[in-house]
């Protein structure tokens, strides 16, 4: 069994397979100790009812679907919210230390749009602790993990997977891995915007490209969550998050004129409004000329007691000190909306996250179905635990059902030739410059606010970039094969960008994270999922009705005093 990606989703699936006695290999291009999961700060959701006895999985599901603007899949939502408590139990079984009350109960806190306290946490390093816990469990089970290996293609024959092909980032060694099933857990596509909370080699759209080229489809690629507060400088760290706990603890947003502008957009909730509204407010201030010289706004916590900042926002304090030599107890932080989370992703079935390709599964941010048009804070971490377990079991059962596995020498030759051709490419176009061009196009034409003219301009610019890609030069050197990896990242970025632009053009409405200035209203006929592939373009997929036991609990949830992570 092959798992592509060694973040929380990939490791949880690997652990499930190993515990079931299945041979599994996990492959990641980043070191497993430093996967993207480790950056998640705020917490993980489960209706444990340790703090509020009235909480239930049904209420968790209702809150999730309400916040999805009714684009989330009710079946997926039920599976995640029903399985959440078991996900927490699994982490405890693996030895994770959650924050606890004095009597030993797991402590849970409010996050925005949750009716009850259901977010478990470990300081403001929850994702890091989950990653460490899963790495430790994988080591106990002696799961082999290949780090620094870039997968370039999922190998298929007659609609079924039989492995994957890739290369070592250090010395270019080729890898051909044969596997009964492949679980894709290689993240989303937020790196294709100029400002993003992802680091330079994370969430580059790899999952989208690998899945689509294997024969799978994408669902709702246009639904991308923009976090309201990413830093602007230094350039190599642009988009790094200032946790929304900064606003939750009393941080104030001001424009360049010194105005506390949230009073214009959400006078009741102010800075504690939902993520999509705050991001839109900041974007509007900047776009209308009330932003800073660098194109941002000010987030200020300097009026808070210094001890509050040190106790409640230690990671934010240290990050700004390290990156900007800025003491946030004295000075405001310059921030702007930043691409943060792919709520759409590979089309999967709700019951087991299988795809259109037999033996291929997708989980975590690579997949779709739970979040719809707005992700409820704390849900992404529990999703990867629930579906890591379920999909691991499903892949093991699929493997057991096979009596034989046909392979294709032609598929392997094609994968090998793709790498060979790029290595031989010696054109004048620079891969990194083209990546930057994609990010500029997406930022200008498919950012927080979109319109028909801008999206069509974006598609025209993308066509030019695709033409220029025919003349790239790829030049590995003594330092390694990163340039080859960047060339594949560019392929992924262009595919993900095209899917996003085409789906954003088709969704002629404003819903959650998707703001169309030329279509400001939500439209009932567009309460559908948009499914994309190069062969079919955009098709509409209906969403099953919400079960009555969940629908009856859906209501507007107050956010007073709740963190908006």
PDB file of C-alpha atoms in Angstrom, residues 226-495:
ATOM      1  CA  UNK A 226      -8.676  33.381   2.568  1.00  0.00           C
ATOM      2  CA  UNK A 227      -7.399  33.971   6.077  1.00  0.00           C
ATOM      3  CA  UNK A 228      -7.795  37.632   7.110  1.00  0.00           C
ATOM      4  CA  UNK A 229      -4.360  38.067   8.649  1.00  0.00           C
ATOM      5  CA  UNK A 230      -1.237  37.030   6.787  1.00  0.00           C
ATOM      6  CA  UNK A 231       1.910  39.105   7.236  1.00  0.00           C
ATOM      7  CA  UNK A 232       3.247  41.085   4.273  1.00  0.00           C
ATOM      8  CA  UNK A 233       6.979  41.181   4.998  1.00  0.00           C
ATOM      9  CA  UNK A 234       9.545  39.771   4.586  1.00  0.00           C
ATOM     10  CA  UNK A 235       8.672  38.672   1.064  1.00  0.00           C
ATOM     11  CA  UNK A 236       9.922  35.111   1.558  1.00  0.00           C
ATOM     12  CA  UNK A 237       7.463  34.714   4.462  1.00  0.00           C
ATOM     13  CA  UNK A 238       4.552  36.732   2.995  1.00  0.00           C
ATOM     14  CA  UNK A 239       1.261  35.147   4.013  1.00  0.00           C
ATOM     15  CA  UNK A 240       2.553  33.572   7.236  1.00  0.00           C
ATOM     16  CA  UNK A 241      -0.425  33.566   9.557  1.00  0.00           C
ATOM     17  CA  UNK A 242      -1.086  35.733  12.528  1.00  0.00           C
ATOM     18  CA  UNK A 243      -3.464  33.416  14.377  1.00  0.00           C
ATOM     19  CA  UNK A 244      -7.020  34.650  14.619  1.00  0.00           C
ATOM     20  CA  UNK A 245      -6.633  34.127  18.341  1.00  0.00           C
ATOM     21  CA  UNK A 246      -5.081  37.624  18.151  1.00  0.00           C
ATOM     22  CA  UNK A 247      -8.533  38.992  17.302  1.00  0.00           C
ATOM     23  CA  UNK A 248     -10.216  36.596  19.692  1.00  0.00           C
ATOM     24  CA  UNK A 249      -8.170  38.006  22.548  1.00  0.00           C
ATOM     25  CA  UNK A 250      -9.177  41.576  21.701  1.00  0.00           C
ATOM     26  CA  UNK A 251      -7.030  42.601  18.736  1.00  0.00           C
ATOM     27  CA  UNK A 252      -8.301  45.569  16.728  1.00  0.00           C
ATOM     28  CA  UNK A 253      -8.199  46.093  12.948  1.00  0.00           C
ATOM     29  CA  UNK A 254      -7.482  49.589  11.624  1.00  0.00           C
ATOM     30  CA  UNK A 255      -6.870  50.969   8.153  1.00  0.00           C
ATOM     31  CA  UNK A 256      -4.117  53.421   7.183  1.00  0.00           C
ATOM     32  CA  UNK A 257      -6.348  56.317   8.292  1.00  0.00           C
ATOM     33  CA  UNK A 258      -6.539  54.878  11.793  1.00  0.00           C
ATOM     34  CA  UNK A 259     -10.220  53.914  11.434  1.00  0.00           C
ATOM     35  CA  UNK A 260     -11.534  50.775  13.129  1.00  0.00           C
ATOM     36  CA  UNK A 261     -13.227  49.712   9.933  1.00  0.00           C
ATOM     37  CA  UNK A 262     -15.063  46.538  11.010  1.00  0.00           C
ATOM     38  CA  UNK A 263     -17.853  48.816  12.276  1.00  0.00           C
ATOM     39  CA  UNK A 264     -18.750  49.315   8.603  1.00  0.00           C
ATOM     40  CA  UNK A 265     -18.976  45.601   7.820  1.00  0.00           C
ATOM     41  CA  UNK A 266     -20.219  43.845  10.963  1.00  0.00           C
ATOM     42  CA  UNK A 267     -20.969  46.389  13.720  1.00  0.00           C
ATOM     43  CA  UNK A 268     -22.239  43.744  16.131  1.00  0.00           C
ATOM     44  CA  UNK A 269     -19.391  41.232  15.939  1.00  0.00           C
ATOM     45  CA  UNK A 270     -16.641  43.622  14.792  1.00  0.00           C
ATOM     46  CA  UNK A 271     -13.267  41.770  14.759  1.00  0.00           C
ATOM     47  CA  UNK A 272     -15.012  38.596  15.962  1.00  0.00           C
ATOM     48  CA  UNK A 273     -16.933  38.248  12.710  1.00  0.00           C
ATOM     49  CA  UNK A 274     -16.474  35.149  10.561  1.00  0.00           C
ATOM     50  CA  UNK A 275     -13.311  34.617   8.579  1.00  0.00           C
ATOM     51  CA  UNK A 276     -14.848  35.209   5.153  1.00  0.00           C
ATOM     52  CA  UNK A 277     -16.410  38.522   6.272  1.00  0.00           C
ATOM     53  CA  UNK A 278     -13.245  39.857   7.896  1.00  0.00           C
ATOM     54  CA  UNK A 279     -11.152  38.899   4.852  1.00  0.00           C
ATOM     55  CA  UNK A 280     -13.647  40.658   2.566  1.00  0.00           C
ATOM     56  CA  UNK A 281     -13.660  43.759   4.805  1.00  0.00           C
ATOM     57  CA  UNK A 282      -9.864  44.028   4.800  1.00  0.00           C
ATOM     58  CA  UNK A 283      -9.718  43.411   1.046  1.00  0.00           C
ATOM     59  CA  UNK A 284     -12.275  46.192   0.467  1.00  0.00           C
ATOM     60  CA  UNK A 285     -10.370  48.682   2.615  1.00  0.00           C
ATOM     61  CA  UNK A 286      -7.160  47.969   0.718  1.00  0.00           C
ATOM     62  CA  UNK A 287      -8.829  47.989  -2.708  1.00  0.00           C
ATOM     63  CA  UNK A 288     -10.567  51.314  -2.043  1.00  0.00           C
ATOM     64  CA  UNK A 289      -7.309  53.018  -1.130  1.00  0.00           C
ATOM     65  CA  UNK A 290      -7.464  52.970   2.661  1.00  0.00           C
ATOM     66  CA  UNK A 291      -4.743  50.365   3.050  1.00  0.00           C
ATOM     67  CA  UNK A 292      -1.114  50.798   3.983  1.00  0.00           C
ATOM     68  CA  UNK A 293       1.621  51.617   1.478  1.00  0.00           C
ATOM     69  CA  UNK A 294       2.457  47.911   1.305  1.00  0.00           C
ATOM     70  CA  UNK A 295      -1.162  46.993   0.567  1.00  0.00           C
ATOM     71  CA  UNK A 296      -2.256  45.889   4.016  1.00  0.00           C
ATOM     72  CA  UNK A 297      -4.114  46.916   7.165  1.00  0.00           C
ATOM     73  CA  UNK A 298      -3.072  47.098  10.829  1.00  0.00           C
ATOM     74  CA  UNK A 299      -3.864  44.419  13.404  1.00  0.00           C
ATOM     75  CA  UNK A 300      -3.141  45.826  16.856  1.00  0.00           C
ATOM     76  CA  UNK A 301      -2.822  43.932  20.150  1.00  0.00           C
ATOM     77  CA  UNK A 302      -0.485  46.461  21.785  1.00  0.00           C
ATOM     78  CA  UNK A 303      -3.305  47.775  24.011  1.00  0.00           C
ATOM     79  CA  UNK A 304      -3.620  44.368  25.701  1.00  0.00           C
ATOM     80  CA  UNK A 305      -1.690  43.645  28.919  1.00  0.00           C
ATOM     81  CA  UNK A 306       1.757  42.341  28.022  1.00  0.00           C
ATOM     82  CA  UNK A 307       1.197  39.206  30.108  1.00  0.00           C
ATOM     83  CA  UNK A 308      -1.985  38.417  28.184  1.00  0.00           C
ATOM     84  CA  UNK A 309      -0.052  38.517  24.928  1.00  0.00           C
ATOM     85  CA  UNK A 310       2.737  36.333  26.338  1.00  0.00           C
ATOM     86  CA  UNK A 311       0.328  33.789  27.843  1.00  0.00           C
ATOM     87  CA  UNK A 312      -2.315  33.652  25.104  1.00  0.00           C
ATOM     88  CA  UNK A 313      -0.396  34.490  21.933  1.00  0.00           C
ATOM     89  CA  UNK A 314       3.115  33.105  22.467  1.00  0.00           C
ATOM     90  CA  UNK A 315       3.477  31.743  18.946  1.00  0.00           C
ATOM     91  CA  UNK A 316       2.312  35.006  17.343  1.00  0.00           C
ATOM     92  CA  UNK A 317       4.718  36.980  19.537  1.00  0.00           C
ATOM     93  CA  UNK A 318       7.680  34.756  18.677  1.00  0.00           C
ATOM     94  CA  UNK A 319       6.886  34.586  14.955  1.00  0.00           C
ATOM     95  CA  UNK A 320       6.809  38.376  14.542  1.00  0.00           C
ATOM     96  CA  UNK A 321       9.924  38.770  16.651  1.00  0.00           C
ATOM     97  CA  UNK A 322      11.774  36.207  14.512  1.00  0.00           C
ATOM     98  CA  UNK A 323      10.587  37.441  11.097  1.00  0.00           C
ATOM     99  CA  UNK A 324      10.390  41.214  11.595  1.00  0.00           C
ATOM    100  CA  UNK A 325      12.047  42.000  14.930  1.00  0.00           C
ATOM    101  CA  UNK A 326       8.612  43.381  15.840  1.00  0.00           C
ATOM    102  CA  UNK A 327       7.413  43.489  19.443  1.00  0.00           C
ATOM    103  CA  UNK A 328       3.641  43.115  19.116  1.00  0.00           C
ATOM    104  CA  UNK A 329       3.137  44.280  22.711  1.00  0.00           C
ATOM    105  CA  UNK A 330       4.288  47.719  21.488  1.00  0.00           C
ATOM    106  CA  UNK A 331       3.554  47.980  17.767  1.00  0.00           C
ATOM    107  CA  UNK A 332       0.746  46.904  15.391  1.00  0.00           C
ATOM    108  CA  UNK A 333       1.156  44.146  12.803  1.00  0.00           C
ATOM    109  CA  UNK A 334       0.756  44.845   9.081  1.00  0.00           C
ATOM    110  CA  UNK A 335      -1.453  42.125   7.581  1.00  0.00           C
ATOM    111  CA  UNK A 336      -3.503  41.329   4.469  1.00  0.00           C
ATOM    112  CA  UNK A 337      -5.826  38.472   3.398  1.00  0.00           C
ATOM    113  CA  UNK A 338      -3.877  35.353   2.472  1.00  0.00           C
ATOM    114  CA  UNK A 339      -4.834  32.112   0.677  1.00  0.00           C
ATOM    115  CA  UNK A 340      -5.145  29.575   3.460  1.00  0.00           C
ATOM    116  CA  UNK A 341      -7.171  26.434   2.766  1.00  0.00           C
ATOM    117  CA  UNK A 342      -8.500  24.499  -0.234  1.00  0.00           C
ATOM    118  CA  UNK A 343     -12.070  23.622   0.689  1.00  0.00           C
ATOM    119  CA  UNK A 344     -12.609  21.940  -2.648  1.00  0.00           C
ATOM    120  CA  UNK A 345     -10.374  19.150  -3.890  1.00  0.00           C
ATOM    121  CA  UNK A 346     -10.386  15.710  -5.444  1.00  0.00           C
ATOM    122  CA  UNK A 347     -13.886  14.278  -5.955  1.00  0.00           C
ATOM    123  CA  UNK A 348     -14.400  11.411  -3.505  1.00  0.00           C
ATOM    124  CA  UNK A 349     -17.267   9.233  -2.288  1.00  0.00           C
ATOM    125  CA  UNK A 350     -18.387  10.114   1.232  1.00  0.00           C
ATOM    126  CA  UNK A 351     -18.329   6.587   2.613  1.00  0.00           C
ATOM    127  CA  UNK A 352     -14.632   5.812   2.022  1.00  0.00           C
ATOM    128  CA  UNK A 353     -13.083   8.694   0.030  1.00  0.00           C
ATOM    129  CA  UNK A 354     -12.534   6.505  -3.014  1.00  0.00           C
ATOM    130  CA  UNK A 355     -12.253   8.301  -6.368  1.00  0.00           C
ATOM    131  CA  UNK A 356     -13.253   7.589  -9.975  1.00  0.00           C
ATOM    132  CA  UNK A 357     -10.066   5.505 -10.287  1.00  0.00           C
ATOM    133  CA  UNK A 358     -10.153   2.025  -8.749  1.00  0.00           C
ATOM    134  CA  UNK A 359      -7.715   1.774  -5.841  1.00  0.00           C
ATOM    135  CA  UNK A 360      -7.124   5.520  -5.609  1.00  0.00           C
ATOM    136  CA  UNK A 361      -8.259   7.395  -2.511  1.00  0.00           C
ATOM    137  CA  UNK A 362      -7.838  11.025  -1.411  1.00  0.00           C
ATOM    138  CA  UNK A 363      -7.923  12.406   2.130  1.00  0.00           C
ATOM    139  CA  UNK A 364      -7.194  15.605   4.046  1.00  0.00           C
ATOM    140  CA  UNK A 365      -6.922  18.890   2.187  1.00  0.00           C
ATOM    141  CA  UNK A 366      -6.465  16.951  -1.055  1.00  0.00           C
ATOM    142  CA  UNK A 367     -10.110  15.815  -0.853  1.00  0.00           C
ATOM    143  CA  UNK A 368     -13.478  17.581  -0.842  1.00  0.00           C
ATOM    144  CA  UNK A 369     -16.958  17.253   0.606  1.00  0.00           C
ATOM    145  CA  UNK A 370     -16.886  18.510   4.199  1.00  0.00           C
ATOM    146  CA  UNK A 371     -16.256  22.250   4.149  1.00  0.00           C
ATOM    147  CA  UNK A 372     -18.345  23.646   1.296  1.00  0.00           C
ATOM    148  CA  UNK A 373     -17.975  27.419   0.919  1.00  0.00           C
ATOM    149  CA  UNK A 374     -16.561  28.122   4.384  1.00  0.00           C
ATOM    150  CA  UNK A 375     -14.509  25.881   6.664  1.00  0.00           C
ATOM    151  CA  UNK A 376     -15.482  25.801  10.304  1.00  0.00           C
ATOM    152  CA  UNK A 377     -12.349  26.369  12.414  1.00  0.00           C
ATOM    153  CA  UNK A 378     -10.929  23.181  13.956  1.00  0.00           C
ATOM    154  CA  UNK A 379     -12.684  20.836  11.500  1.00  0.00           C
ATOM    155  CA  UNK A 380      -9.745  20.124   9.193  1.00  0.00           C
ATOM    156  CA  UNK A 381      -7.708  18.329  11.859  1.00  0.00           C
ATOM    157  CA  UNK A 382     -10.559  16.054  12.910  1.00  0.00           C
ATOM    158  CA  UNK A 383     -11.397  15.320   9.262  1.00  0.00           C
ATOM    159  CA  UNK A 384      -7.959  13.890   8.588  1.00  0.00           C
ATOM    160  CA  UNK A 385      -8.165  11.632  11.646  1.00  0.00           C
ATOM    161  CA  UNK A 386     -11.640  10.305  10.852  1.00  0.00           C
ATOM    162  CA  UNK A 387     -11.001   9.679   7.179  1.00  0.00           C
ATOM    163  CA  UNK A 388      -7.416   8.548   7.744  1.00  0.00           C
ATOM    164  CA  UNK A 389      -8.875   5.643   9.721  1.00  0.00           C
ATOM    165  CA  UNK A 390     -11.842   4.954   7.408  1.00  0.00           C
ATOM    166  CA  UNK A 391      -9.851   5.181   4.184  1.00  0.00           C
ATOM    167  CA  UNK A 392      -7.024   3.059   5.563  1.00  0.00           C
ATOM    168  CA  UNK A 393      -9.570   0.323   6.296  1.00  0.00           C
ATOM    169  CA  UNK A 394     -11.214   0.715   2.884  1.00  0.00           C
ATOM    170  CA  UNK A 395      -7.900   0.520   1.029  1.00  0.00           C
ATOM    171  CA  UNK A 396      -6.944  -2.606   2.981  1.00  0.00           C
ATOM    172  CA  UNK A 397     -10.269  -4.243   2.077  1.00  0.00           C
ATOM    173  CA  UNK A 398      -9.813  -3.280  -1.577  1.00  0.00           C
ATOM    174  CA  UNK A 399      -6.345  -4.822  -1.578  1.00  0.00           C
ATOM    175  CA  UNK A 400      -7.680  -8.051  -0.077  1.00  0.00           C
ATOM    176  CA  UNK A 401     -10.323  -8.263  -2.799  1.00  0.00           C
ATOM    177  CA  UNK A 402      -7.752  -8.335  -5.590  1.00  0.00           C
ATOM    178  CA  UNK A 403      -6.922 -11.707  -7.099  1.00  0.00           C
ATOM    179  CA  UNK A 404      -4.412 -10.171  -9.501  1.00  0.00           C
ATOM    180  CA  UNK A 405      -3.149  -6.726 -10.420  1.00  0.00           C
ATOM    181  CA  UNK A 406      -2.380  -6.019 -14.057  1.00  0.00           C
ATOM    182  CA  UNK A 407       0.447  -3.566 -14.634  1.00  0.00           C
ATOM    183  CA  UNK A 408       1.344  -1.527 -17.680  1.00  0.00           C
ATOM    184  CA  UNK A 409       4.863  -1.224 -19.040  1.00  0.00           C
ATOM    185  CA  UNK A 410       3.577   1.588 -21.254  1.00  0.00           C
ATOM    186  CA  UNK A 411       2.391   3.600 -18.206  1.00  0.00           C
ATOM    187  CA  UNK A 412       5.790   3.222 -16.554  1.00  0.00           C
ATOM    188  CA  UNK A 413       7.565   4.212 -19.781  1.00  0.00           C
ATOM    189  CA  UNK A 414       5.341   7.279 -20.085  1.00  0.00           C
ATOM    190  CA  UNK A 415       6.127   8.349 -16.514  1.00  0.00           C
ATOM    191  CA  UNK A 416       9.846   7.827 -17.100  1.00  0.00           C
ATOM    192  CA  UNK A 417       9.737   9.778 -20.369  1.00  0.00           C
ATOM    193  CA  UNK A 418       7.996  12.713 -18.684  1.00  0.00           C
ATOM    194  CA  UNK A 419      10.919  13.103 -16.266  1.00  0.00           C
ATOM    195  CA  UNK A 420      13.497  12.521 -19.015  1.00  0.00           C
ATOM    196  CA  UNK A 421      11.955  15.217 -21.223  1.00  0.00           C
ATOM    197  CA  UNK A 422      12.003  17.799 -18.454  1.00  0.00           C
ATOM    198  CA  UNK A 423      15.596  16.983 -17.567  1.00  0.00           C
ATOM    199  CA  UNK A 424      16.512  17.494 -21.215  1.00  0.00           C
ATOM    200  CA  UNK A 425      14.595  20.782 -21.431  1.00  0.00           C
ATOM    201  CA  UNK A 426      17.000  23.663 -22.107  1.00  0.00           C
ATOM    202  CA  UNK A 427      14.709  26.489 -23.207  1.00  0.00           C
ATOM    203  CA  UNK A 428      14.933  30.165 -22.240  1.00  0.00           C
ATOM    204  CA  UNK A 429      11.908  30.215 -19.908  1.00  0.00           C
ATOM    205  CA  UNK A 430      12.597  30.130 -16.168  1.00  0.00           C
ATOM    206  CA  UNK A 431      10.379  27.782 -14.175  1.00  0.00           C
ATOM    207  CA  UNK A 432      10.348  29.986 -11.075  1.00  0.00           C
ATOM    208  CA  UNK A 433       9.425  33.053 -13.123  1.00  0.00           C
ATOM    209  CA  UNK A 434       6.472  31.168 -14.615  1.00  0.00           C
ATOM    210  CA  UNK A 435       5.363  30.043 -11.162  1.00  0.00           C
ATOM    211  CA  UNK A 436       5.432  33.679 -10.098  1.00  0.00           C
ATOM    212  CA  UNK A 437       3.366  34.583 -13.165  1.00  0.00           C
ATOM    213  CA  UNK A 438       0.711  32.033 -12.144  1.00  0.00           C
ATOM    214  CA  UNK A 439       0.620  33.437  -8.610  1.00  0.00           C
ATOM    215  CA  UNK A 440       0.301  36.996  -9.922  1.00  0.00           C
ATOM    216  CA  UNK A 441      -2.548  35.987 -12.236  1.00  0.00           C
ATOM    217  CA  UNK A 442      -4.451  34.179  -9.485  1.00  0.00           C
ATOM    218  CA  UNK A 443      -3.924  37.013  -7.003  1.00  0.00           C
ATOM    219  CA  UNK A 444      -5.097  39.694  -9.428  1.00  0.00           C
ATOM    220  CA  UNK A 445      -8.031  37.841 -10.963  1.00  0.00           C
ATOM    221  CA  UNK A 446      -9.148  35.078  -8.568  1.00  0.00           C
ATOM    222  CA  UNK A 447      -8.490  36.481  -5.112  1.00  0.00           C
ATOM    223  CA  UNK A 448     -10.949  37.459  -2.401  1.00  0.00           C
ATOM    224  CA  UNK A 449     -13.270  39.223  -4.881  1.00  0.00           C
ATOM    225  CA  UNK A 450     -13.831  38.059  -8.459  1.00  0.00           C
ATOM    226  CA  UNK A 451     -15.787  39.120 -11.535  1.00  0.00           C
ATOM    227  CA  UNK A 452     -16.434  37.855 -15.075  1.00  0.00           C
ATOM    228  CA  UNK A 453     -13.974  40.196 -16.778  1.00  0.00           C
ATOM    229  CA  UNK A 454     -11.167  39.426 -14.341  1.00  0.00           C
ATOM    230  CA  UNK A 455     -11.677  35.656 -14.514  1.00  0.00           C
ATOM    231  CA  UNK A 456     -11.660  35.701 -18.318  1.00  0.00           C
ATOM    232  CA  UNK A 457      -8.521  37.834 -18.252  1.00  0.00           C
ATOM    233  CA  UNK A 458      -6.995  35.300 -15.857  1.00  0.00           C
ATOM    234  CA  UNK A 459      -7.772  32.448 -18.244  1.00  0.00           C
ATOM    235  CA  UNK A 460      -6.205  34.375 -21.137  1.00  0.00           C
ATOM    236  CA  UNK A 461      -3.055  35.032 -19.094  1.00  0.00           C
ATOM    237  CA  UNK A 462      -2.947  31.368 -18.083  1.00  0.00           C
ATOM    238  CA  UNK A 463      -3.065  30.306 -21.741  1.00  0.00           C
ATOM    239  CA  UNK A 464       0.006  32.472 -22.390  1.00  0.00           C
ATOM    240  CA  UNK A 465       1.818  30.879 -19.440  1.00  0.00           C
ATOM    241  CA  UNK A 466       0.914  27.394 -20.718  1.00  0.00           C
ATOM    242  CA  UNK A 467       2.426  28.311 -24.104  1.00  0.00           C
ATOM    243  CA  UNK A 468       5.595  29.645 -22.469  1.00  0.00           C
ATOM    244  CA  UNK A 469       5.940  26.365 -20.539  1.00  0.00           C
ATOM    245  CA  UNK A 470       6.830  24.647 -23.787  1.00  0.00           C
ATOM    246  CA  UNK A 471      10.195  26.472 -23.681  1.00  0.00           C
ATOM    247  CA  UNK A 472      11.300  25.949 -20.078  1.00  0.00           C
ATOM    248  CA  UNK A 473      14.808  25.082 -19.041  1.00  0.00           C
ATOM    249  CA  UNK A 474      15.368  22.671 -16.139  1.00  0.00           C
ATOM    250  CA  UNK A 475      18.817  22.628 -14.564  1.00  0.00           C
ATOM    251  CA  UNK A 476      19.493  20.364 -11.566  1.00  0.00           C
ATOM    252  CA  UNK A 477      22.830  21.080  -9.945  1.00  0.00           C
ATOM    253  CA  UNK A 478      25.149  19.897  -7.203  1.00  0.00           C
ATOM    254  CA  UNK A 479      22.627  21.082  -4.581  1.00  0.00           C
ATOM    255  CA  UNK A 480      19.949  18.671  -5.829  1.00  0.00           C
ATOM    256  CA  UNK A 481      16.990  18.243  -8.113  1.00  0.00           C
ATOM    257  CA  UNK A 482      14.806  21.055  -6.750  1.00  0.00           C
ATOM    258  CA  UNK A 483      14.600  22.658 -10.191  1.00  0.00           C
ATOM    259  CA  UNK A 484      12.974  19.496 -11.546  1.00  0.00           C
ATOM    260  CA  UNK A 485      10.542  19.537  -8.615  1.00  0.00           C
ATOM    261  CA  UNK A 486       9.686  23.169  -9.385  1.00  0.00           C
ATOM    262  CA  UNK A 487       8.919  22.182 -12.985  1.00  0.00           C
ATOM    263  CA  UNK A 488       6.406  19.609 -11.760  1.00  0.00           C
ATOM    264  CA  UNK A 489       5.048  22.134  -9.249  1.00  0.00           C
ATOM    265  CA  UNK A 490       4.475  24.473 -12.206  1.00  0.00           C
ATOM    266  CA  UNK A 491       2.530  21.769 -14.057  1.00  0.00           C
ATOM    267  CA  UNK A 492       0.393  21.275 -10.962  1.00  0.00           C
ATOM    268  CA  UNK A 493      -0.105  25.015 -10.445  1.00  0.00           C
ATOM    269  CA  UNK A 494      -1.304  25.559 -14.010  1.00  0.00           C
ATOM    270  CA  UNK A 495      -3.790  22.680 -13.843  1.00  0.00           C
TER     271      UNK A 495
END
